[in-house]
XYZ file of C-alpha atoms in Angstrom:
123
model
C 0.000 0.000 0.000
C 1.507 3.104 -0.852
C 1.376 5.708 2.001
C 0.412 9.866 0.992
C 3.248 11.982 1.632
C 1.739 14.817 3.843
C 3.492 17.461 5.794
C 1.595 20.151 7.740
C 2.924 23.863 7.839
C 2.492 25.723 11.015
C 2.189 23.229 14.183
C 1.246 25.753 16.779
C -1.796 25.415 18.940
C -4.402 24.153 15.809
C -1.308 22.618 13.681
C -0.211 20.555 16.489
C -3.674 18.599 16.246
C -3.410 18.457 12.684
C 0.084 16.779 12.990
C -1.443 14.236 15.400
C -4.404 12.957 13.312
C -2.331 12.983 10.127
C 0.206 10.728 11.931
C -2.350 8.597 13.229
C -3.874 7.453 9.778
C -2.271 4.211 8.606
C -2.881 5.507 4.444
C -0.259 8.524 5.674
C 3.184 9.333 6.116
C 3.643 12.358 7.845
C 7.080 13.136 6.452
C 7.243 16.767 7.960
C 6.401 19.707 9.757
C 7.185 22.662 9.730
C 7.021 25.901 11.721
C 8.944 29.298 12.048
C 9.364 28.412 15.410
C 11.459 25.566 14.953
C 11.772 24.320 18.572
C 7.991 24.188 18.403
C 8.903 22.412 14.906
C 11.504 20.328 16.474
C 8.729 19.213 19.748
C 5.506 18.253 17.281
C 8.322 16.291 15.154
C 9.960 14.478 17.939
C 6.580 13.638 19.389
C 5.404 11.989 15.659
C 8.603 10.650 14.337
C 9.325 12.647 11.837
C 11.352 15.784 10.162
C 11.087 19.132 11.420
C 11.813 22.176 9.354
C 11.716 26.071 9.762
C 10.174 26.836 6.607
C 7.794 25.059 3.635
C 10.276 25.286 1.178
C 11.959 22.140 1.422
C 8.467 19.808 1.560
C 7.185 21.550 -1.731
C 9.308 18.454 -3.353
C 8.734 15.921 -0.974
C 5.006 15.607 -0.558
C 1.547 14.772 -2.241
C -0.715 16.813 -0.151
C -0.649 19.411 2.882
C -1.902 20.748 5.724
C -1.746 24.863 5.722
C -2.263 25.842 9.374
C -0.072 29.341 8.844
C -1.760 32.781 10.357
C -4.272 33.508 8.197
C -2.657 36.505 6.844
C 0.121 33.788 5.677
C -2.527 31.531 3.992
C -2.455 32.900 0.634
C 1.362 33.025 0.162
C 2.192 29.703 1.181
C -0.999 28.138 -0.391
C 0.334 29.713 -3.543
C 3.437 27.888 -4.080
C 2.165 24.496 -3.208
C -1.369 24.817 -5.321
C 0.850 25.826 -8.485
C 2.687 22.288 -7.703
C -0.820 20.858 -7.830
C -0.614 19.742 -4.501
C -3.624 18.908 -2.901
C -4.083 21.004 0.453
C -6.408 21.165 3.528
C -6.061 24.900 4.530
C -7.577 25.834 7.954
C -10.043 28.202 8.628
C -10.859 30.771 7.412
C -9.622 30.113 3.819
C -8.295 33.378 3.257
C -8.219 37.101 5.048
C -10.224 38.051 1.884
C -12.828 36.616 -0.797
C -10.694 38.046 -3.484
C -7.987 35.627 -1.628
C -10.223 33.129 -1.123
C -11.342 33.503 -5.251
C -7.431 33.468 -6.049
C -6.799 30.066 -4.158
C -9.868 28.386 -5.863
C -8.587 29.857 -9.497
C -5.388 28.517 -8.464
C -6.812 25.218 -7.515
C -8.944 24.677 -10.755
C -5.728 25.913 -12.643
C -3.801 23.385 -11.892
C -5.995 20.432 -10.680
C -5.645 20.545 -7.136
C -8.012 19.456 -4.544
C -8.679 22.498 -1.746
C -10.850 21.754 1.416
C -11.320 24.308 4.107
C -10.227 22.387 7.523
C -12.695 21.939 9.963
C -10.861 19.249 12.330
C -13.171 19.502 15.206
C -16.254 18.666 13.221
């Protein structure tokens, strides 16, 4: 069975839980996080077995799908580089800081094929 390659960006307080049920689900590999604060980076990793990093960069290449749990004000920047990828991504709420935002990640998403769900992990 081949595993999805997922990493989740931004592990604070709502990331953290994203990193847990991701690691949890036998159909994925959690094969990063990552966080500008990379001891907070470094703690979710250690606790799931698996890389931490200080920045997205590095998992545009290395995954099939991602978690975007960033600031809001973030969203739309880092959503950006991995929709043009067509990487499939799970971005929490709210989508974006605005509906033009919002319009530009579908358009991006539709552009290039890419599945994008609005994260609603306590539901």
């Amino acid at each position: 069975m081949n595993r999805v390659r997922v990493a989740v960006i931004g592990v604070g307080h709502l990331g953290k839980e994203h990193a847990r049920i991701l690691a949890g689900l036998p159909e994925v590999e959690l094969v990063g996080v990552a966080d500008v604060n990379l001891e907070q980076a470094h703690a979710v990793a250690r606790q799931h077995k698996t890389q931490a990093f200080s920045d997205y960069w590095p998992l545009l290449n290395l995954v099939d799908a991602a978690s975007i749990v960033v600031p809001t004000s973030y969203h739309l920047a880092v959503a950006r580089e991995f929709l043009a990828r067509g990487i499939p991504l799970l971005i929490e709420k709210p989508l974006a800081r605005t509906v033009a935002e919002a319009q530009e990640l579908v358009d991006l998403a539709d552009q290039h094929g890419a599945i994008l769900q609005v994260g609603h992990i306590e539901r």
